[in-house]
mmCIF file of C-alpha atoms in Angstrom:
data_model
loop_
_atom_site.group_PDB
_atom_site.id
_atom_site.type_symbol
_atom_site.label_atom_id
_atom_site.label_comp_id
_atom_site.label_asym_id
_atom_site.label_seq_id
_atom_site.Cartn_x
_atom_site.Cartn_y
_atom_site.Cartn_z
ATOM 1 C CA UNK A 1 30.518 7.817 0.794
ATOM 2 C CA UNK A 2 28.696 4.837 2.261
ATOM 3 C CA UNK A 3 25.081 5.396 3.233
ATOM 4 C CA UNK A 4 25.908 5.107 6.942
ATOM 5 C CA UNK A 5 28.344 8.000 6.821
ATOM 6 C CA UNK A 6 25.729 10.676 5.947
ATOM 7 C CA UNK A 7 23.788 10.504 9.221
ATOM 8 C CA UNK A 8 26.977 9.999 11.237
ATOM 9 C CA UNK A 9 28.671 13.091 9.800
ATOM 10 C CA UNK A 10 25.502 15.156 10.132
ATOM 11 C CA UNK A 11 25.253 14.412 13.835
ATOM 12 C CA UNK A 12 28.987 14.943 14.433
ATOM 13 C CA UNK A 13 29.598 18.245 12.600
ATOM 14 C CA UNK A 14 27.464 21.375 12.997
ATOM 15 C CA UNK A 15 28.589 22.616 9.559
ATOM 16 C CA UNK A 16 26.361 19.931 8.013
ATOM 17 C CA UNK A 17 22.670 20.826 7.832
ATOM 18 C CA UNK A 18 21.341 17.623 6.258
ATOM 19 C CA UNK A 19 22.149 14.607 4.113
ATOM 20 C CA UNK A 20 20.541 12.409 1.526
ATOM 21 C CA UNK A 21 21.434 9.494 -0.704
ATOM 22 C CA UNK A 22 20.275 8.394 -4.138
ATOM 23 C CA UNK A 23 19.987 4.602 -4.066
ATOM 24 C CA UNK A 24 19.367 3.208 -7.533
ATOM 25 C CA UNK A 25 16.922 0.296 -7.604
ATOM 26 C CA UNK A 26 17.989 -1.106 -10.987
ATOM 27 C CA UNK A 27 21.109 -2.959 -9.727
ATOM 28 C CA UNK A 28 19.019 -4.564 -6.948
ATOM 29 C CA UNK A 29 15.646 -5.396 -8.474
ATOM 30 C CA UNK A 30 13.541 -4.967 -11.565
ATOM 31 C CA UNK A 31 10.850 -2.351 -11.196
ATOM 32 C CA UNK A 32 7.550 -2.888 -12.923
ATOM 33 C CA UNK A 33 4.629 -0.528 -12.516
ATOM 34 C CA UNK A 34 0.932 -0.951 -13.089
ATOM 35 C CA UNK A 35 -1.055 2.104 -14.155
ATOM 36 C CA UNK A 36 -4.684 2.709 -15.024
ATOM 37 C CA UNK A 37 -5.207 4.522 -18.286
ATOM 38 C CA UNK A 38 -7.960 7.065 -18.958
ATOM 39 C CA UNK A 39 -10.476 4.282 -19.621
ATOM 40 C CA UNK A 40 -9.616 2.542 -16.328
ATOM 41 C CA UNK A 41 -7.776 -0.343 -17.987
ATOM 42 C CA UNK A 42 -4.707 -1.535 -16.056
ATOM 43 C CA UNK A 43 -1.448 -2.085 -17.901
ATOM 44 C CA UNK A 44 2.062 -2.959 -16.703
ATOM 45 C CA UNK A 45 5.375 -1.484 -17.797
ATOM 46 C CA UNK A 46 9.004 -1.900 -16.793
ATOM 47 C CA UNK A 47 10.778 1.323 -15.842
ATOM 48 C CA UNK A 48 14.491 1.221 -14.930
ATOM 49 C CA UNK A 49 15.049 4.777 -13.637
ATOM 50 C CA UNK A 50 13.883 4.232 -10.053
ATOM 51 C CA UNK A 51 15.702 5.607 -7.020
ATOM 52 C CA UNK A 52 15.180 5.618 -3.252
ATOM 53 C CA UNK A 53 15.946 8.904 -1.522
ATOM 54 C CA UNK A 54 15.744 10.314 1.988
ATOM 55 C CA UNK A 55 12.746 12.575 2.595
ATOM 56 C CA UNK A 56 15.163 15.542 2.661
ATOM 57 C CA UNK A 57 16.172 14.952 -0.976
ATOM 58 C CA UNK A 58 13.745 17.489 -2.428
ATOM 59 C CA UNK A 59 14.679 20.165 0.102
ATOM 60 C CA UNK A 60 18.388 19.698 -0.678
ATOM 61 C CA UNK A 61 17.912 19.560 -4.462
ATOM 62 C CA UNK A 62 15.378 22.052 -5.729
ATOM 63 C CA UNK A 63 14.025 20.536 -8.922
ATOM 64 C CA UNK A 64 11.303 22.668 -10.481
ATOM 65 C CA UNK A 65 7.807 21.549 -9.579
ATOM 66 C CA UNK A 66 5.202 21.096 -12.238
ATOM 67 C CA UNK A 67 2.443 23.726 -11.961
ATOM 68 C CA UNK A 68 -0.242 22.430 -9.640
ATOM 69 C CA UNK A 69 2.158 20.105 -7.831
ATOM 70 C CA UNK A 70 2.587 20.957 -4.139
ATOM 71 C CA UNK A 71 5.974 21.228 -2.479
ATOM 72 C CA UNK A 72 7.444 17.747 -2.693
ATOM 73 C CA UNK A 73 7.501 15.937 0.606
ATOM 74 C CA UNK A 74 7.144 12.325 1.572
ATOM 75 C CA UNK A 75 4.486 11.801 4.204
ATOM 76 C CA UNK A 76 5.104 8.062 4.370
ATOM 77 C CA UNK A 77 6.547 5.021 2.651
ATOM 78 C CA UNK A 78 3.490 4.594 0.406
ATOM 79 C CA UNK A 79 4.209 7.713 -1.625
ATOM 80 C CA UNK A 80 6.087 8.244 -4.875
ATOM 81 C CA UNK A 81 7.259 11.293 -6.799
ATOM 82 C CA UNK A 82 7.378 11.000 -10.584
ATOM 83 C CA UNK A 83 9.126 12.967 -13.299
ATOM 84 C CA UNK A 84 7.207 15.152 -15.699
ATOM 85 C CA UNK A 85 8.080 12.643 -18.444
ATOM 86 C CA UNK A 86 6.311 9.830 -16.575
ATOM 87 C CA UNK A 87 3.342 12.038 -15.700
ATOM 88 C CA UNK A 88 2.856 12.947 -19.357
ATOM 89 C CA UNK A 89 3.466 9.419 -20.611
ATOM 90 C CA UNK A 90 1.164 7.500 -18.268
ATOM 91 C CA UNK A 91 -1.386 10.035 -17.077
ATOM 92 C CA UNK A 92 -1.757 12.051 -20.306
ATOM 93 C CA UNK A 93 -4.229 14.858 -19.590
ATOM 94 C CA UNK A 94 -5.128 13.781 -16.043
ATOM 95 C CA UNK A 95 -3.594 15.327 -12.958
ATOM 96 C CA UNK A 96 -1.326 12.550 -11.583
ATOM 97 C CA UNK A 97 -1.491 13.881 -8.001
ATOM 98 C CA UNK A 98 -3.156 11.255 -5.819
ATOM 99 C CA UNK A 99 -3.159 8.611 -8.561
ATOM 100 C CA UNK A 100 -2.403 5.107 -7.309
ATOM 101 C CA UNK A 101 0.144 2.897 -9.044
ATOM 102 C CA UNK A 102 1.415 -0.548 -8.124
ATOM 103 C CA UNK A 103 5.108 -1.417 -8.070
ATOM 104 C CA UNK A 104 6.295 -4.991 -8.592
ATOM 105 C CA UNK A 105 2.710 -6.256 -8.289
ATOM 106 C CA UNK A 106 2.549 -5.851 -4.513
ATOM 107 C CA UNK A 107 3.501 -2.306 -3.425
ATOM 108 C CA UNK A 108 0.731 0.288 -3.655
ATOM 109 C CA UNK A 109 2.009 3.840 -4.103
ATOM 110 C CA UNK A 110 0.281 7.209 -4.309
ATOM 111 C CA UNK A 111 1.741 9.988 -6.458
ATOM 112 C CA UNK A 112 2.615 12.846 -4.096
ATOM 113 C CA UNK A 113 4.554 15.067 -6.486
ATOM 114 C CA UNK A 114 5.675 15.692 -10.040
ATOM 115 C CA UNK A 115 9.080 17.223 -10.731
ATOM 116 C CA UNK A 116 10.790 18.548 -13.822
ATOM 117 C CA UNK A 117 14.210 16.891 -14.082
ATOM 118 C CA UNK A 118 16.523 19.134 -16.137
ATOM 119 C CA UNK A 119 18.694 17.509 -18.815
ATOM 120 C CA UNK A 120 21.903 18.867 -17.277
ATOM 121 C CA UNK A 121 21.842 16.889 -14.022
ATOM 122 C CA UNK A 122 23.233 13.641 -12.661
ATOM 123 C CA UNK A 123 19.723 12.728 -11.532
ATOM 124 C CA UNK A 124 18.073 11.214 -14.586
ATOM 125 C CA UNK A 125 15.516 9.285 -12.548
ATOM 126 C CA UNK A 126 11.788 9.034 -13.230
ATOM 127 C CA UNK A 127 10.520 7.507 -9.962
ATOM 128 C CA UNK A 128 11.528 8.688 -6.485
ATOM 129 C CA UNK A 129 10.647 6.457 -3.531
ATOM 130 C CA UNK A 130 11.307 7.531 0.068
ATOM 131 C CA UNK A 131 13.745 5.844 2.429
ATOM 132 C CA UNK A 132 12.569 6.007 6.021
ATOM 133 C CA UNK A 133 14.642 3.181 7.486
ATOM 134 C CA UNK A 134 17.820 3.709 9.487
ATOM 135 C CA UNK A 135 20.911 3.383 7.304
ATOM 136 C CA UNK A 136 23.451 3.838 10.097
ATOM 137 C CA UNK A 137 24.707 0.269 9.592
ATOM 138 C CA UNK A 138 24.598 0.242 5.786
ATOM 139 C CA UNK A 139 28.168 0.572 4.522
ATOM 140 C CA UNK A 140 27.224 0.178 0.861
ATOM 141 C CA UNK A 141 29.236 2.386 -1.513
ATOM 142 C CA UNK A 142 27.162 1.638 -4.628
ATOM 143 C CA UNK A 143 25.486 5.039 -4.971
ATOM 144 C CA UNK A 144 26.284 8.588 -3.918
ATOM 145 C CA UNK A 145 25.383 10.272 -0.669
ATOM 146 C CA UNK A 146 25.198 14.045 -0.400
ATOM 147 C CA UNK A 147 25.763 16.514 2.420
ATOM 148 C CA UNK A 148 24.217 19.967 2.633
ATOM 149 C CA UNK A 149 26.500 22.487 4.352
ATOM 150 C CA UNK A 150 25.379 25.621 6.169
ATOM 151 C CA UNK A 151 27.539 27.678 3.845
ATOM 152 C CA UNK A 152 29.925 26.963 0.985
ATOM 153 C CA UNK A 153 32.843 28.465 2.882
ATOM 154 C CA UNK A 154 32.555 25.666 5.470
ATOM 155 C CA UNK A 155 33.665 23.018 2.966
ATOM 156 C CA UNK A 156 37.448 23.456 3.341
ATOM 157 C CA UNK A 157 37.258 23.429 7.139
ATOM 158 C CA UNK A 158 34.962 20.409 7.105
ATOM 159 C CA UNK A 159 37.281 18.529 4.734
ATOM 160 C CA UNK A 160 40.096 19.086 7.214
ATOM 161 C CA UNK A 161 37.985 17.987 10.185
ATOM 162 C CA UNK A 162 36.551 14.794 8.680
ATOM 163 C CA UNK A 163 39.766 13.458 7.123
ATOM 164 C CA UNK A 164 40.277 11.093 10.055
ATOM 165 C CA UNK A 165 36.620 10.426 10.818
ATOM 166 C CA UNK A 166 36.569 6.875 9.434
#
């Protein structure tokens, strides 16, 4: 569904607890990242698996946390969650929590979580950036939006109710 529909449906139907979207960055912009290695030297890499998600994403989808990583939350737009693959690749033996990386040469981000992305999921992303802006007027259909229902049994009734919503 378009991004705008998630918040609209959530406010209109009590069966819906929350919503999120997974907005891929690759079709919109290239994503380069600058990291400091163990010696403090800065190097840049291009990474295509970048997605913007609502702060509720990690409460809706419960990816395993890496030991030592706190519950994943986004405290602000300057935070980023990385996959275990990225943590191992770019931070080697260091704890990536609190590390600062730069995206596209001008966006400073602090690592606020590390998640283990299983192989059997649609979400094959390595970088998760928060979306805090209002998407109620964004009718883009490019990427999926997701609704969390109070209970699975509510799905059939909700399907019936929302059929004419648009």
